[in-house]
Amino acid sequence: MAESQPIRIGHGFDLHRLEAGHKLVVGGLHVQHDRGADAHSDGDVVYHAVTDAVLGALAQDDIGQLFPDNDPKWRGADSTVFVKEATRRMTDAGYVIGNLDVTVILQRPKLGPHKPAIRANLAALLGCDISRVNVKAKTHERVDAVGQGHAIACHAVILLMQQG
Ligand code: MG
């Protein structure tokens, strides 16, 4: 358990391979595409990176330790369960969201039209006002595997504030 401090920062990163025959789920949204994340769960890089950012801020291990990818229980899992568990731990530790900043890296399709819905999903799951959540999306300039459409990646930085 983390020592109680007024503010704590956390960082999360995730990447999944994109393959034909899988759904692409980004921030809780099903995004139409010719490929999706080849992952044990639904492969939602946004929810995985945010979960790790919250756990990081709390100094409580990482998503892989909490939800092992060799556990059949999490096969095809809706990644909302991971964010909900991280949020429960945050609340138990006496923290609320200061703010969250997310960057999704995907060559195509463009995520711009989906950003408001992803923000709303995150704010609802984390129990905070939408003004505390930002979602940015960018391509990888056609460079490397992400830029060639073989993978999707996400970075998340979060600030937690001690409640009351
Ligand atoms: Mg992941």
PDB file of N, CA and C in Angstrom, residues 14 16 39-52 54-55 63-64 66-69 71 73-89 125-126:
ATOM      1  N   ASP A  14       0.625   0.788 -23.236  1.00  0.00           N
ATOM      2  CA  ASP A  14       0.217  -0.522 -23.722  1.00  0.00           C
ATOM      3  C   ASP A  14       0.312  -0.547 -25.240  1.00  0.00           C
ATOM      4  N   HIS A  16      -0.811  -3.382 -28.585  1.00  0.00           N
ATOM      5  CA  HIS A  16      -1.300  -4.680 -29.049  1.00  0.00           C
ATOM      6  C   HIS A  16      -1.100  -4.818 -30.549  1.00  0.00           C
ATOM      7  N   ALA A  39      -5.338 -10.202 -28.683  1.00  0.00           N
ATOM      8  CA  ALA A  39      -5.019 -10.122 -27.258  1.00  0.00           C
ATOM      9  C   ALA A  39      -5.844 -11.142 -26.488  1.00  0.00           C
ATOM     10  N   HIS A  40      -5.433 -11.349 -25.242  1.00  0.00           N
ATOM     11  CA  HIS A  40      -6.158 -12.310 -24.395  1.00  0.00           C
ATOM     12  C   HIS A  40      -7.530 -11.755 -24.019  1.00  0.00           C
ATOM     13  N   SER A  41      -7.554 -10.473 -23.636  1.00  0.00           N
ATOM     14  CA  SER A  41      -8.830  -9.805 -23.325  1.00  0.00           C
ATOM     15  C   SER A  41      -9.350  -9.176 -24.623  1.00  0.00           C
ATOM     16  N   ASP A  42     -10.178  -8.137 -24.523  1.00  0.00           N
ATOM     17  CA  ASP A  42     -10.650  -7.450 -25.733  1.00  0.00           C
ATOM     18  C   ASP A  42      -9.563  -6.567 -26.356  1.00  0.00           C
ATOM     19  N   GLY A  43      -8.391  -6.471 -25.697  1.00  0.00           N
ATOM     20  CA  GLY A  43      -7.244  -5.776 -26.283  1.00  0.00           C
ATOM     21  C   GLY A  43      -7.385  -4.262 -26.350  1.00  0.00           C
ATOM     22  N   ASP A  44      -8.130  -3.700 -25.402  1.00  0.00           N
ATOM     23  CA  ASP A  44      -8.357  -2.245 -25.395  1.00  0.00           C
ATOM     24  C   ASP A  44      -7.134  -1.545 -24.795  1.00  0.00           C
ATOM     25  N   VAL A  45      -6.263  -1.016 -25.667  1.00  0.00           N
ATOM     26  CA  VAL A  45      -5.009  -0.406 -25.180  1.00  0.00           C
ATOM     27  C   VAL A  45      -5.256   0.802 -24.290  1.00  0.00           C
ATOM     28  N   VAL A  46      -6.356   1.543 -24.549  1.00  0.00           N
ATOM     29  CA  VAL A  46      -6.636   2.730 -23.731  1.00  0.00           C
ATOM     30  C   VAL A  46      -6.962   2.297 -22.300  1.00  0.00           C
ATOM     31  N   TYR A  47      -7.872   1.352 -22.157  1.00  0.00           N
ATOM     32  CA  TYR A  47      -8.248   0.910 -20.811  1.00  0.00           C
ATOM     33  C   TYR A  47      -7.077   0.228 -20.103  1.00  0.00           C
ATOM     34  N   HIS A  48      -6.236  -0.470 -20.858  1.00  0.00           N
ATOM     35  CA  HIS A  48      -5.091  -1.131 -20.229  1.00  0.00           C
ATOM     36  C   HIS A  48      -4.063  -0.100 -19.768  1.00  0.00           C
ATOM     37  N   ALA A  49      -3.776   0.893 -20.587  1.00  0.00           N
ATOM     38  CA  ALA A  49      -2.798   1.920 -20.203  1.00  0.00           C
ATOM     39  C   ALA A  49      -3.312   2.740 -19.021  1.00  0.00           C
ATOM     40  N   VAL A  50      -4.609   3.050 -19.021  1.00  0.00           N
ATOM     41  CA  VAL A  50      -5.182   3.838 -17.920  1.00  0.00           C
ATOM     42  C   VAL A  50      -5.173   3.015 -16.625  1.00  0.00           C
ATOM     43  N   THR A  51      -5.499   1.729 -16.730  1.00  0.00           N
ATOM     44  CA  THR A  51      -5.437   0.855 -15.545  1.00  0.00           C
ATOM     45  C   THR A  51      -4.031   0.867 -14.961  1.00  0.00           C
ATOM     46  N   ASP A  52      -3.027   0.726 -15.822  1.00  0.00           N
ATOM     47  CA  ASP A  52      -1.647   0.722 -15.338  1.00  0.00           C
ATOM     48  C   ASP A  52      -1.232   2.084 -14.784  1.00  0.00           C
ATOM     49  N   VAL A  54      -3.209   4.193 -13.169  1.00  0.00           N
ATOM     50  CA  VAL A  54      -3.805   4.291 -11.825  1.00  0.00           C
ATOM     51  C   VAL A  54      -3.030   3.407 -10.848  1.00  0.00           C
ATOM     52  N   LEU A  55      -2.754   2.159 -11.270  1.00  0.00           N
ATOM     53  CA  LEU A  55      -2.003   1.244 -10.398  1.00  0.00           C
ATOM     54  C   LEU A  55      -0.611   1.794 -10.118  1.00  0.00           C
ATOM     55  N   ILE A  63      -1.135  -4.317 -14.368  1.00  0.00           N
ATOM     56  CA  ILE A  63      -2.327  -5.025 -14.862  1.00  0.00           C
ATOM     57  C   ILE A  63      -2.041  -6.514 -15.081  1.00  0.00           C
ATOM     58  N   GLY A  64      -0.816  -6.834 -15.507  1.00  0.00           N
ATOM     59  CA  GLY A  64      -0.458  -8.225 -15.771  1.00  0.00           C
ATOM     60  C   GLY A  64      -0.414  -9.072 -14.510  1.00  0.00           C
ATOM     61  N   LEU A  66      -2.299  -8.340 -11.746  1.00  0.00           N
ATOM     62  CA  LEU A  66      -3.675  -8.417 -11.227  1.00  0.00           C
ATOM     63  C   LEU A  66      -4.554  -9.331 -12.067  1.00  0.00           C
ATOM     64  N   PHE A  67      -4.326  -9.302 -13.383  1.00  0.00           N
ATOM     65  CA  PHE A  67      -5.186 -10.054 -14.305  1.00  0.00           C
ATOM     66  C   PHE A  67      -4.293 -10.852 -15.268  1.00  0.00           C
ATOM     67  N   PRO A  68      -3.696 -11.947 -14.812  1.00  0.00           N
ATOM     68  CA  PRO A  68      -2.725 -12.669 -15.644  1.00  0.00           C
ATOM     69  C   PRO A  68      -3.317 -13.118 -16.980  1.00  0.00           C
ATOM     70  N   ASP A  69      -2.512 -12.967 -18.061  1.00  0.00           N
ATOM     71  CA  ASP A  69      -3.056 -13.292 -19.386  1.00  0.00           C
ATOM     72  C   ASP A  69      -3.058 -14.800 -19.660  1.00  0.00           C
ATOM     73  N   ASP A  71      -4.716 -16.652 -17.418  1.00  0.00           N
ATOM     74  CA  ASP A  71      -5.898 -17.043 -16.646  1.00  0.00           C
ATOM     75  C   ASP A  71      -7.113 -17.037 -17.576  1.00  0.00           C
ATOM     76  N   LYS A  73     -10.047 -16.935 -17.090  1.00  0.00           N
ATOM     77  CA  LYS A  73     -11.094 -16.024 -16.620  1.00  0.00           C
ATOM     78  C   LYS A  73     -11.127 -14.716 -17.419  1.00  0.00           C
ATOM     79  N   TRP A  74      -9.967 -14.286 -17.910  1.00  0.00           N
ATOM     80  CA  TRP A  74      -9.890 -12.976 -18.587  1.00  0.00           C
ATOM     81  C   TRP A  74      -9.890 -13.096 -20.105  1.00  0.00           C
ATOM     82  N   ARG A  75     -10.109 -14.322 -20.626  1.00  0.00           N
ATOM     83  CA  ARG A  75     -10.139 -14.495 -22.078  1.00  0.00           C
ATOM     84  C   ARG A  75     -11.302 -13.713 -22.686  1.00  0.00           C
ATOM     85  N   GLY A  76     -10.988 -12.819 -23.602  1.00  0.00           N
ATOM     86  CA  GLY A  76     -12.024 -12.012 -24.252  1.00  0.00           C
ATOM     87  C   GLY A  76     -12.701 -11.026 -23.316  1.00  0.00           C
ATOM     88  N   ALA A  77     -12.087 -10.793 -22.138  1.00  0.00           N
ATOM     89  CA  ALA A  77     -12.731  -9.940 -21.120  1.00  0.00           C
ATOM     90  C   ALA A  77     -12.960  -8.522 -21.629  1.00  0.00           C
ATOM     91  N   ASP A  78     -14.093  -7.970 -21.234  1.00  0.00           N
ATOM     92  CA  ASP A  78     -14.385  -6.554 -21.434  1.00  0.00           C
ATOM     93  C   ASP A  78     -13.445  -5.789 -20.493  1.00  0.00           C
ATOM     94  N   SER A  79     -12.578  -4.945 -21.051  1.00  0.00           N
ATOM     95  CA  SER A  79     -11.548  -4.298 -20.239  1.00  0.00           C
ATOM     96  C   SER A  79     -12.091  -3.271 -19.257  1.00  0.00           C
ATOM     97  N   THR A  80     -13.384  -3.000 -19.293  1.00  0.00           N
ATOM     98  CA  THR A  80     -13.950  -2.115 -18.263  1.00  0.00           C
ATOM     99  C   THR A  80     -13.692  -2.706 -16.878  1.00  0.00           C
ATOM    100  N   VAL A  81     -13.648  -4.039 -16.764  1.00  0.00           N
ATOM    101  CA  VAL A  81     -13.439  -4.646 -15.436  1.00  0.00           C
ATOM    102  C   VAL A  81     -12.074  -4.244 -14.871  1.00  0.00           C
ATOM    103  N   PHE A  82     -11.084  -4.056 -15.735  1.00  0.00           N
ATOM    104  CA  PHE A  82      -9.748  -3.693 -15.259  1.00  0.00           C
ATOM    105  C   PHE A  82      -9.741  -2.246 -14.736  1.00  0.00           C
ATOM    106  N   VAL A  83     -10.388  -1.344 -15.488  1.00  0.00           N
ATOM    107  CA  VAL A  83     -10.431   0.060 -15.046  1.00  0.00           C
ATOM    108  C   VAL A  83     -11.256   0.168 -13.757  1.00  0.00           C
ATOM    109  N   LYS A  84     -12.345  -0.611 -13.698  1.00  0.00           N
ATOM    110  CA  LYS A  84     -13.182  -0.566 -12.486  1.00  0.00           C
ATOM    111  C   LYS A  84     -12.415  -1.038 -11.255  1.00  0.00           C
ATOM    112  N   GLU A  85     -11.604  -2.077 -11.412  1.00  0.00           N
ATOM    113  CA  GLU A  85     -10.823  -2.579 -10.274  1.00  0.00           C
ATOM    114  C   GLU A  85      -9.764  -1.551  -9.861  1.00  0.00           C
ATOM    115  N   ALA A  86      -9.124  -0.916 -10.837  1.00  0.00           N
ATOM    116  CA  ALA A  86      -8.130   0.118 -10.511  1.00  0.00           C
ATOM    117  C   ALA A  86      -8.810   1.294  -9.794  1.00  0.00           C
ATOM    118  N   THR A  87     -10.015   1.649 -10.262  1.00  0.00           N
ATOM    119  CA  THR A  87     -10.754   2.758  -9.642  1.00  0.00           C
ATOM    120  C   THR A  87     -11.163   2.405  -8.211  1.00  0.00           C
ATOM    121  N   ARG A  88     -11.562   1.148  -8.007  1.00  0.00           N
ATOM    122  CA  ARG A  88     -11.932   0.704  -6.658  1.00  0.00           C
ATOM    123  C   ARG A  88     -10.719   0.830  -5.728  1.00  0.00           C
ATOM    124  N   ARG A  89      -9.558   0.428  -6.218  1.00  0.00           N
ATOM    125  CA  ARG A  89      -8.341   0.523  -5.407  1.00  0.00           C
ATOM    126  C   ARG A  89      -7.984   1.976  -5.106  1.00  0.00           C
ATOM    127  N   LEU A 125     -16.142   5.773 -15.989  1.00  0.00           N
ATOM    128  CA  LEU A 125     -15.511   4.646 -15.280  1.00  0.00           C
ATOM    129  C   LEU A 125     -14.700   5.120 -14.083  1.00  0.00           C
ATOM    130  N   LEU A 126     -14.022   6.252 -14.238  1.00  0.00           N
ATOM    131  CA  LEU A 126     -13.138   6.748 -13.182  1.00  0.00           C
ATOM    132  C   LEU A 126     -13.886   7.598 -12.162  1.00  0.00           C
TER     133      LEU A 126
END
